[in-house]
Amino acid sequence: MSHYEKSLSLFERASKVAPGGIYGHMSPAACLPGASPYYAAKADGCRYWDVDGHKYIDFMCGYGPIILGYNHPEVDEAAAKQRELGNCFNHPTERFVELVEKLVSLVDFADWGVLAKNGGDVTTWAIQVAREHTKRKKIIRLKGSYHGVDPWCTPGHGGLIDEDREHIHSFAWNDLKAFQGLVERYKGQIAGLIVSPWHHPVFADSEFGADGFLSGLEKICRENGIVLISDDIRGGFRLNIGGSHAEYGYTPDIVCFCKALGNGYPISAALGAEHLRVAASKVFLTGSYWNSAVPMAAALKTLEIIERDGVIAHLKQTGQRLADGLVKIGEKHGHRIRFSGPPAVPFYRLTEETNFVRQQQWCAEAMKRGAFLHPHHNWFLCAAHTDADIDAALQIADDALAACVETW
Ligand code: PMP
């Protein structure tokens, strides 16, 4: 009998009624088929339980949304209070105004904001705003970056036509010269550049901008009338309450947030500078649930708690404790574990391999022992991780690596 019997049987049922059973990044095909849970049952703080009843110290936090901990009582209370009044109306509510005001006050360059549901809603909208403002077609992005599943940026292949990417060009992280080259080649045709505050591909180390890279991109954008969009969906509110760009020395024209904003309640936002206000008002944006008030109430409370409780400093401290511990565990077993990216959103990799097979084995062993470690995506820390949780997870990671090393 499999350790994940119920997960497997649910997946079999799902496969009959849903194409692929589970799609996207949560598909077992994209993670550890047969060697990881597929379905969650419940969660609390930094822990969740799968449908087979196994409990995990979680280092994915729902792939990022959970910044304060699952089922945070104050956030849930704020959401419940709003739910009593109602969620989905014919109009936005006062919560909309309060939340946009709050976000505009937090983000240094922002003069306006819009709210949506998912990250891809706002990244796609932002590139439309850039095109509307500049009356140009081309969008530049970084190779290996992720911005959502719309045709201009999806990592998938199905259903695309060549024209979807006709005006999308890319260059490699930290290659400022390559960007300059694109700007010269397509002089006067580039509407926008979309960057993340640091490079966080899957299956590869995270990378910070080299000295002058992000500020250099900004300078070239300003000189050439290119709208600079910061995709802060992965790191937003985990590194700096005003946006991660403030940590890395550049100022975009638009910043996109999602994930951590609502601590699990569905909400995203784009914040922009004054000169784009007219263009922003011309790009139609709406959705059946985009004005839902419950997630806005949750987001207001989430932001309040992040500031009140010093959550960002906590994530940095616990993230660093985890990083130091994992690196030591690697040294102890003679298998170097490389830590990259910010401590609150870290990426880990066993360095002696390039195919992630041992990494997968190690993470599968850790899962069996009660720590959810992802084999090829960056992890996420949350405020509910205490030093004791980190130490418990480190013990599991140590035992898991010891079990693997015996077979290598
Ligand atoms: N940009 C980045 C950097 C992301 O990490 C994600 C989500 N993983 C997105 C955009 C898209 O967000 P969503 O899945 O909510 O549409």
Short mmCIF file of N, CA and C in Angstrom, two decimals, residues 200-360:
data_model
loop_
_atom_site.label_atom_id
_atom_site.label_comp_id
_atom_site.label_asym_id
_atom_site.label_seq_id
_atom_site.Cartn_x
_atom_site.Cartn_y
_atom_site.Cartn_z
N HIS A 200 14.07 34.20 -10.32
CA HIS A 200 13.68 33.00 -9.56
C HIS A 200 13.08 31.94 -10.49
N PRO A 201 13.94 31.39 -11.36
CA PRO A 201 13.43 30.35 -12.26
C PRO A 201 13.19 29.05 -11.49
N VAL A 202 12.53 28.09 -12.10
CA VAL A 202 12.45 26.75 -11.50
C VAL A 202 13.65 25.95 -12.01
N PHE A 203 14.02 24.91 -11.28
CA PHE A 203 15.14 24.03 -11.65
C PHE A 203 16.47 24.76 -11.79
N ALA A 204 16.62 25.90 -11.14
CA ALA A 204 17.91 26.60 -11.23
C ALA A 204 18.02 27.56 -10.04
N ASP A 205 19.29 27.87 -9.70
CA ASP A 205 19.51 28.79 -8.58
C ASP A 205 18.83 30.14 -8.83
N SER A 206 18.39 30.76 -7.76
CA SER A 206 17.92 32.14 -7.86
C SER A 206 19.13 33.05 -8.02
N GLU A 207 18.93 34.18 -8.67
CA GLU A 207 20.05 35.11 -8.89
C GLU A 207 19.61 36.53 -8.58
N PHE A 208 20.47 37.25 -7.89
CA PHE A 208 20.20 38.68 -7.69
C PHE A 208 20.74 39.44 -8.88
N GLY A 209 20.25 40.68 -9.03
CA GLY A 209 20.81 41.54 -10.07
C GLY A 209 22.25 41.90 -9.71
N ALA A 210 23.15 41.80 -10.68
CA ALA A 210 24.53 42.25 -10.44
C ALA A 210 24.50 43.76 -10.21
N ASP A 211 25.58 44.28 -9.65
CA ASP A 211 25.65 45.74 -9.41
C ASP A 211 25.29 46.50 -10.68
N GLY A 212 24.31 47.37 -10.56
CA GLY A 212 23.96 48.22 -11.70
C GLY A 212 23.03 47.58 -12.72
N PHE A 213 22.65 46.31 -12.52
CA PHE A 213 21.80 45.67 -13.54
C PHE A 213 20.38 46.26 -13.54
N LEU A 214 19.72 46.17 -12.38
CA LEU A 214 18.33 46.65 -12.33
C LEU A 214 18.25 48.17 -12.50
N SER A 215 19.19 48.87 -11.86
CA SER A 215 19.18 50.34 -12.02
C SER A 215 19.54 50.70 -13.46
N GLY A 216 20.40 49.89 -14.08
CA GLY A 216 20.76 50.12 -15.48
C GLY A 216 19.56 49.91 -16.40
N LEU A 217 18.79 48.86 -16.11
CA LEU A 217 17.57 48.62 -16.91
C LEU A 217 16.64 49.82 -16.79
N GLU A 218 16.50 50.31 -15.54
CA GLU A 218 15.61 51.44 -15.31
C GLU A 218 16.07 52.66 -16.11
N LYS A 219 17.37 52.91 -16.10
CA LYS A 219 17.92 54.09 -16.80
C LYS A 219 17.62 53.99 -18.31
N ILE A 220 17.87 52.80 -18.86
CA ILE A 220 17.63 52.63 -20.30
C ILE A 220 16.15 52.81 -20.61
N CYS A 221 15.30 52.27 -19.73
CA CYS A 221 13.85 52.43 -19.93
C CYS A 221 13.47 53.91 -19.94
N ARG A 222 14.00 54.65 -18.95
CA ARG A 222 13.65 56.08 -18.85
C ARG A 222 14.11 56.83 -20.10
N GLU A 223 15.33 56.52 -20.56
CA GLU A 223 15.88 57.23 -21.73
C GLU A 223 15.10 56.93 -23.00
N ASN A 224 14.42 55.78 -23.01
CA ASN A 224 13.76 55.36 -24.24
C ASN A 224 12.24 55.31 -24.15
N GLY A 225 11.70 55.87 -23.08
CA GLY A 225 10.24 55.92 -22.93
C GLY A 225 9.60 54.54 -22.80
N ILE A 226 10.35 53.59 -22.23
CA ILE A 226 9.83 52.22 -22.06
C ILE A 226 9.24 52.10 -20.65
N VAL A 227 8.05 51.54 -20.54
CA VAL A 227 7.40 51.38 -19.23
C VAL A 227 8.04 50.20 -18.51
N LEU A 228 8.52 50.45 -17.29
CA LEU A 228 9.18 49.40 -16.51
C LEU A 228 8.17 48.79 -15.54
N ILE A 229 7.93 47.50 -15.70
CA ILE A 229 6.95 46.79 -14.86
C ILE A 229 7.70 45.83 -13.94
N SER A 230 7.43 45.90 -12.66
CA SER A 230 8.05 44.97 -11.71
C SER A 230 7.05 43.89 -11.36
N ASP A 231 7.37 42.65 -11.68
CA ASP A 231 6.52 41.53 -11.31
C ASP A 231 6.97 41.05 -9.93
N ASP A 232 6.28 41.54 -8.90
CA ASP A 232 6.64 41.25 -7.51
C ASP A 232 5.67 40.24 -6.91
N ILE A 233 5.11 39.41 -7.77
CA ILE A 233 4.09 38.47 -7.32
C ILE A 233 4.69 37.41 -6.39
N ARG A 234 5.92 37.00 -6.67
CA ARG A 234 6.56 35.96 -5.86
C ARG A 234 7.02 36.51 -4.51
N GLY A 235 7.65 37.67 -4.52
CA GLY A 235 8.29 38.16 -3.28
C GLY A 235 7.52 39.25 -2.56
N GLY A 236 6.50 39.81 -3.20
CA GLY A 236 5.81 40.97 -2.66
C GLY A 236 5.38 40.79 -1.21
N PHE A 237 5.72 41.74 -0.35
CA PHE A 237 5.40 41.84 1.08
C PHE A 237 6.23 40.88 1.95
N ARG A 238 7.05 40.02 1.32
CA ARG A 238 7.93 39.16 2.13
C ARG A 238 9.29 39.81 2.38
N LEU A 239 9.66 40.77 1.51
CA LEU A 239 10.99 41.39 1.64
C LEU A 239 10.91 42.84 2.09
N ASN A 240 9.86 43.52 1.61
CA ASN A 240 9.71 44.94 1.91
C ASN A 240 8.24 45.27 1.74
N ILE A 241 7.66 45.91 2.72
CA ILE A 241 6.22 46.18 2.68
C ILE A 241 5.87 47.12 1.52
N GLY A 242 6.84 47.87 1.05
CA GLY A 242 6.58 48.79 -0.07
C GLY A 242 6.92 48.21 -1.42
N GLY A 243 7.20 46.91 -1.48
CA GLY A 243 7.57 46.28 -2.75
C GLY A 243 9.04 45.93 -2.76
N SER A 244 9.38 44.80 -3.36
CA SER A 244 10.77 44.31 -3.32
C SER A 244 11.72 45.21 -4.11
N HIS A 245 11.21 46.00 -5.06
CA HIS A 245 12.09 46.90 -5.82
C HIS A 245 12.86 47.82 -4.87
N ALA A 246 12.21 48.15 -3.74
CA ALA A 246 12.85 49.06 -2.78
C ALA A 246 14.10 48.41 -2.15
N GLU A 247 14.14 47.07 -2.16
CA GLU A 247 15.31 46.35 -1.64
C GLU A 247 16.44 46.31 -2.65
N TYR A 248 16.09 46.39 -3.92
CA TYR A 248 17.08 46.10 -4.97
C TYR A 248 17.41 47.29 -5.85
N GLY A 249 17.05 48.50 -5.38
CA GLY A 249 17.60 49.71 -6.00
C GLY A 249 17.06 50.08 -7.37
N TYR A 250 15.79 49.86 -7.62
CA TYR A 250 15.21 50.39 -8.85
C TYR A 250 13.78 50.83 -8.56
N THR A 251 13.27 51.68 -9.42
CA THR A 251 11.90 52.16 -9.28
C THR A 251 11.14 51.88 -10.56
N PRO A 252 10.16 50.99 -10.50
CA PRO A 252 9.39 50.70 -11.71
C PRO A 252 8.30 51.77 -11.93
N ASP A 253 7.57 51.63 -13.03
CA ASP A 253 6.40 52.49 -13.29
C ASP A 253 5.12 51.79 -12.84
N ILE A 254 5.17 50.45 -12.85
CA ILE A 254 4.03 49.65 -12.37
C ILE A 254 4.62 48.49 -11.56
N VAL A 255 4.00 48.15 -10.45
CA VAL A 255 4.39 46.94 -9.72
C VAL A 255 3.16 46.04 -9.58
N CYS A 256 3.37 44.74 -9.78
CA CYS A 256 2.28 43.75 -9.69
C CYS A 256 2.46 42.92 -8.43
N PHE A 257 1.40 42.80 -7.64
CA PHE A 257 1.40 41.98 -6.42
C PHE A 257 0.29 40.94 -6.51
N CYS A 258 0.46 39.84 -5.78
CA CYS A 258 -0.64 38.88 -5.62
C CYS A 258 -0.33 38.07 -4.36
N LYS A 259 -0.07 36.80 -4.54
CA LYS A 259 0.28 35.85 -3.48
C LYS A 259 0.05 36.32 -2.04
N ALA A 260 1.05 36.94 -1.42
CA ALA A 260 0.98 37.20 0.03
C ALA A 260 -0.05 38.25 0.41
N LEU A 261 -0.57 38.98 -0.55
CA LEU A 261 -1.43 40.13 -0.23
C LEU A 261 -2.64 39.76 0.63
N GLY A 262 -3.26 38.62 0.37
CA GLY A 262 -4.49 38.29 1.10
C GLY A 262 -4.36 37.12 2.06
N ASN A 263 -3.12 36.68 2.34
CA ASN A 263 -2.89 35.50 3.20
C ASN A 263 -3.81 34.33 2.82
N GLY A 264 -3.96 34.11 1.53
CA GLY A 264 -4.75 32.97 1.07
C GLY A 264 -6.09 33.35 0.48
N TYR A 265 -6.56 34.55 0.74
CA TYR A 265 -7.80 35.03 0.11
C TYR A 265 -7.43 35.58 -1.27
N PRO A 266 -8.27 35.29 -2.28
CA PRO A 266 -7.85 35.58 -3.65
C PRO A 266 -7.87 37.07 -4.00
N ILE A 267 -6.69 37.62 -4.18
CA ILE A 267 -6.61 39.05 -4.53
C ILE A 267 -5.24 39.36 -5.12
N SER A 268 -5.25 40.25 -6.12
CA SER A 268 -3.99 40.75 -6.68
C SER A 268 -4.14 42.24 -6.90
N ALA A 269 -3.02 42.89 -7.17
CA ALA A 269 -3.06 44.35 -7.33
C ALA A 269 -1.95 44.80 -8.27
N ALA A 270 -2.23 45.89 -8.98
CA ALA A 270 -1.17 46.59 -9.73
C ALA A 270 -1.19 48.03 -9.26
N LEU A 271 0.00 48.55 -8.98
CA LEU A 271 0.14 49.94 -8.53
C LEU A 271 0.97 50.67 -9.55
N GLY A 272 0.59 51.92 -9.86
CA GLY A 272 1.30 52.60 -10.93
C GLY A 272 1.57 54.07 -10.65
N ALA A 273 2.42 54.63 -11.50
CA ALA A 273 2.83 56.03 -11.39
C ALA A 273 1.87 56.93 -12.17
N GLU A 274 1.87 58.20 -11.76
CA GLU A 274 0.92 59.19 -12.28
C GLU A 274 0.86 59.23 -13.81
N HIS A 275 2.02 59.22 -14.46
CA HIS A 275 2.01 59.42 -15.92
C HIS A 275 1.28 58.30 -16.67
N LEU A 276 0.98 57.19 -15.97
CA LEU A 276 0.26 56.09 -16.64
C LEU A 276 -1.23 56.07 -16.30
N ARG A 277 -1.69 57.05 -15.54
CA ARG A 277 -3.08 57.03 -15.06
C ARG A 277 -4.09 57.02 -16.22
N VAL A 278 -3.82 57.85 -17.23
CA VAL A 278 -4.78 57.94 -18.34
C VAL A 278 -4.82 56.61 -19.09
N ALA A 279 -3.63 56.07 -19.40
CA ALA A 279 -3.57 54.78 -20.10
C ALA A 279 -4.26 53.70 -19.26
N ALA A 280 -4.00 53.72 -17.94
CA ALA A 280 -4.60 52.71 -17.06
C ALA A 280 -6.12 52.79 -17.10
N SER A 281 -6.64 54.00 -17.23
CA SER A 281 -8.11 54.14 -17.24
C SER A 281 -8.70 53.68 -18.56
N LYS A 282 -7.85 53.51 -19.57
CA LYS A 282 -8.36 53.11 -20.89
C LYS A 282 -8.31 51.61 -21.13
N VAL A 283 -7.55 50.88 -20.32
CA VAL A 283 -7.45 49.43 -20.53
C VAL A 283 -8.51 48.74 -19.68
N PHE A 284 -9.49 48.17 -20.35
CA PHE A 284 -10.65 47.59 -19.66
C PHE A 284 -10.20 46.48 -18.72
N LEU A 285 -10.75 46.50 -17.53
CA LEU A 285 -10.33 45.48 -16.57
C LEU A 285 -11.51 45.16 -15.67
N THR A 286 -11.85 43.90 -15.64
CA THR A 286 -12.95 43.48 -14.77
C THR A 286 -13.00 41.95 -14.69
N GLY A 287 -13.79 41.44 -13.79
CA GLY A 287 -13.99 40.01 -13.64
C GLY A 287 -15.15 39.80 -12.69
N SER A 288 -15.84 38.67 -12.81
CA SER A 288 -17.03 38.43 -12.00
C SER A 288 -16.79 38.64 -10.51
N TYR A 289 -15.59 38.28 -10.05
CA TYR A 289 -15.32 38.32 -8.61
C TYR A 289 -14.30 39.38 -8.21
N TRP A 290 -13.92 40.24 -9.15
CA TRP A 290 -12.80 41.14 -8.85
C TRP A 290 -13.14 42.19 -7.82
N ASN A 291 -14.41 42.43 -7.60
CA ASN A 291 -14.78 43.42 -6.58
C ASN A 291 -15.21 42.78 -5.27
N SER A 292 -15.03 41.48 -5.16
CA SER A 292 -15.41 40.78 -3.92
C SER A 292 -14.76 41.46 -2.71
N ALA A 293 -15.59 41.71 -1.71
CA ALA A 293 -15.10 42.50 -0.58
C ALA A 293 -14.37 41.67 0.47
N VAL A 294 -14.68 40.38 0.55
CA VAL A 294 -14.05 39.55 1.60
C VAL A 294 -12.53 39.49 1.46
N PRO A 295 -12.03 39.19 0.27
CA PRO A 295 -10.56 39.18 0.14
C PRO A 295 -9.93 40.55 0.39
N MET A 296 -10.66 41.61 0.10
CA MET A 296 -10.11 42.95 0.36
C MET A 296 -10.00 43.20 1.86
N ALA A 297 -11.02 42.78 2.60
CA ALA A 297 -10.96 42.90 4.06
C ALA A 297 -9.80 42.07 4.60
N ALA A 298 -9.62 40.87 4.03
CA ALA A 298 -8.51 40.00 4.47
C ALA A 298 -7.17 40.66 4.15
N ALA A 299 -7.07 41.28 2.98
CA ALA A 299 -5.80 41.92 2.58
C ALA A 299 -5.48 43.10 3.50
N LEU A 300 -6.49 43.89 3.82
CA LEU A 300 -6.26 45.03 4.73
C LEU A 300 -5.70 44.55 6.06
N LYS A 301 -6.28 43.47 6.57
CA LYS A 301 -5.83 42.93 7.86
C LYS A 301 -4.43 42.32 7.71
N THR A 302 -4.20 41.64 6.60
CA THR A 302 -2.88 41.02 6.39
C THR A 302 -1.78 42.09 6.38
N LEU A 303 -2.01 43.16 5.65
CA LEU A 303 -1.01 44.24 5.59
C LEU A 303 -0.79 44.85 6.97
N GLU A 304 -1.89 45.05 7.68
CA GLU A 304 -1.79 45.62 9.04
C GLU A 304 -0.90 44.74 9.92
N ILE A 305 -1.11 43.43 9.84
CA ILE A 305 -0.35 42.52 10.72
C ILE A 305 1.12 42.43 10.28
N ILE A 306 1.35 42.43 8.97
CA ILE A 306 2.75 42.39 8.50
C ILE A 306 3.52 43.56 9.11
N GLU A 307 2.91 44.74 9.08
CA GLU A 307 3.59 45.93 9.63
C GLU A 307 3.66 45.87 11.15
N ARG A 308 2.55 45.54 11.78
CA ARG A 308 2.45 45.57 13.25
C ARG A 308 3.40 44.57 13.90
N ASP A 309 3.49 43.38 13.33
CA ASP A 309 4.23 42.30 14.00
C ASP A 309 5.66 42.12 13.49
N GLY A 310 6.13 43.03 12.67
CA GLY A 310 7.51 42.89 12.18
C GLY A 310 7.71 41.59 11.42
N VAL A 311 6.72 41.24 10.62
CA VAL A 311 6.75 39.93 9.94
C VAL A 311 7.94 39.80 9.00
N ILE A 312 8.28 40.89 8.31
CA ILE A 312 9.36 40.80 7.31
C ILE A 312 10.69 40.44 7.99
N ALA A 313 10.96 41.08 9.14
CA ALA A 313 12.19 40.77 9.87
C ALA A 313 12.16 39.32 10.37
N HIS A 314 10.99 38.88 10.79
CA HIS A 314 10.86 37.49 11.28
C HIS A 314 11.17 36.49 10.16
N LEU A 315 10.61 36.76 8.97
CA LEU A 315 10.83 35.83 7.85
C LEU A 315 12.31 35.77 7.49
N LYS A 316 12.96 36.92 7.58
CA LYS A 316 14.39 36.97 7.25
C LYS A 316 15.19 36.15 8.26
N GLN A 317 14.83 36.30 9.52
CA GLN A 317 15.57 35.61 10.58
C GLN A 317 15.35 34.09 10.53
N THR A 318 14.08 33.69 10.41
CA THR A 318 13.82 32.23 10.37
C THR A 318 14.32 31.64 9.07
N GLY A 319 14.21 32.42 8.00
CA GLY A 319 14.73 31.95 6.70
C GLY A 319 16.22 31.74 6.75
N GLN A 320 16.93 32.65 7.43
CA GLN A 320 18.39 32.52 7.54
C GLN A 320 18.75 31.32 8.43
N ARG A 321 17.95 31.10 9.48
CA ARG A 321 18.19 29.93 10.36
C ARG A 321 18.07 28.63 9.55
N LEU A 322 17.05 28.60 8.70
CA LEU A 322 16.84 27.43 7.84
C LEU A 322 18.02 27.27 6.89
N ALA A 323 18.43 28.37 6.27
CA ALA A 323 19.52 28.31 5.29
C ALA A 323 20.82 27.84 5.95
N ASP A 324 21.15 28.44 7.09
CA ASP A 324 22.39 28.05 7.77
C ASP A 324 22.35 26.57 8.14
N GLY A 325 21.18 26.15 8.63
CA GLY A 325 21.03 24.75 9.05
C GLY A 325 21.16 23.80 7.87
N LEU A 326 20.52 24.11 6.77
CA LEU A 326 20.56 23.20 5.61
C LEU A 326 21.97 23.10 5.03
N VAL A 327 22.64 24.25 4.96
CA VAL A 327 24.01 24.23 4.42
C VAL A 327 24.90 23.33 5.30
N LYS A 328 24.72 23.44 6.62
CA LYS A 328 25.50 22.60 7.55
C LYS A 328 25.19 21.12 7.36
N ILE A 329 23.91 20.83 7.17
CA ILE A 329 23.50 19.43 6.97
C ILE A 329 24.16 18.86 5.72
N GLY A 330 24.20 19.66 4.67
CA GLY A 330 24.88 19.23 3.44
C GLY A 330 26.34 18.91 3.71
N GLU A 331 27.00 19.82 4.44
CA GLU A 331 28.44 19.63 4.74
C GLU A 331 28.66 18.34 5.54
N LYS A 332 27.76 18.12 6.52
CA LYS A 332 27.88 16.95 7.38
C LYS A 332 27.81 15.65 6.57
N HIS A 333 26.97 15.65 5.55
CA HIS A 333 26.79 14.41 4.77
C HIS A 333 27.65 14.37 3.52
N GLY A 334 28.45 15.42 3.32
CA GLY A 334 29.33 15.43 2.15
C GLY A 334 28.58 15.67 0.84
N HIS A 335 27.42 16.29 0.93
CA HIS A 335 26.64 16.62 -0.29
C HIS A 335 26.23 18.07 -0.19
N ARG A 336 26.97 18.92 -0.89
CA ARG A 336 26.77 20.37 -0.73
C ARG A 336 25.35 20.80 -1.12
N ILE A 337 24.71 21.52 -0.18
CA ILE A 337 23.38 22.09 -0.47
C ILE A 337 23.60 23.58 -0.70
N ARG A 338 23.22 24.05 -1.89
CA ARG A 338 23.40 25.48 -2.19
C ARG A 338 22.11 26.24 -1.92
N PHE A 339 22.26 27.32 -1.17
CA PHE A 339 21.12 28.21 -0.88
C PHE A 339 21.26 29.44 -1.77
N SER A 340 20.18 29.83 -2.44
CA SER A 340 20.21 31.07 -3.22
C SER A 340 18.89 31.80 -3.06
N GLY A 341 18.91 33.10 -3.42
CA GLY A 341 17.70 33.92 -3.26
C GLY A 341 17.62 34.51 -1.87
N PRO A 342 16.57 35.26 -1.58
CA PRO A 342 16.40 35.83 -0.24
C PRO A 342 15.98 34.76 0.75
N PRO A 343 16.39 34.86 2.03
CA PRO A 343 16.06 33.83 3.01
C PRO A 343 14.55 33.56 3.13
N ALA A 344 13.71 34.58 2.92
CA ALA A 344 12.26 34.41 3.06
C ALA A 344 11.63 33.68 1.88
N VAL A 345 12.37 33.61 0.76
CA VAL A 345 11.87 32.95 -0.47
C VAL A 345 13.05 32.18 -1.08
N PRO A 346 13.55 31.18 -0.36
CA PRO A 346 14.83 30.58 -0.74
C PRO A 346 14.72 29.49 -1.80
N PHE A 347 15.82 29.26 -2.47
CA PHE A 347 15.91 28.12 -3.39
C PHE A 347 17.07 27.24 -2.92
N TYR A 348 16.83 25.94 -2.89
CA TYR A 348 17.86 25.00 -2.44
C TYR A 348 18.12 23.95 -3.50
N ARG A 349 19.39 23.56 -3.57
CA ARG A 349 19.76 22.59 -4.60
C ARG A 349 21.00 21.82 -4.13
N LEU A 350 20.98 20.51 -4.38
CA LEU A 350 22.19 19.71 -4.16
C LEU A 350 23.11 19.98 -5.34
N THR A 351 24.32 20.41 -5.06
CA THR A 351 25.13 20.95 -6.18
C THR A 351 25.81 19.89 -7.04
N GLU A 352 25.92 18.65 -6.54
CA GLU A 352 26.76 17.72 -7.32
C GLU A 352 26.02 17.10 -8.50
N GLU A 353 24.76 17.47 -8.68
CA GLU A 353 24.01 16.90 -9.80
C GLU A 353 23.39 18.03 -10.62
N THR A 354 23.04 17.72 -11.85
CA THR A 354 22.38 18.74 -12.68
C THR A 354 20.96 18.32 -13.02
N ASN A 355 20.59 17.08 -12.66
CA ASN A 355 19.28 16.59 -13.11
C ASN A 355 18.22 16.53 -12.01
N PHE A 356 18.55 16.93 -10.81
CA PHE A 356 17.60 17.01 -9.70
C PHE A 356 17.06 15.65 -9.23
N VAL A 357 17.67 14.57 -9.64
CA VAL A 357 17.17 13.25 -9.23
C VAL A 357 17.40 13.02 -7.74
N ARG A 358 18.62 13.32 -7.27
CA ARG A 358 18.91 13.15 -5.84
C ARG A 358 18.12 14.14 -5.00
N GLN A 359 17.99 15.33 -5.55
CA GLN A 359 17.21 16.37 -4.87
C GLN A 359 15.77 15.87 -4.65
N GLN A 360 15.23 15.23 -5.68
CA GLN A 360 13.85 14.70 -5.59
C GLN A 360 13.76 13.62 -4.52
#
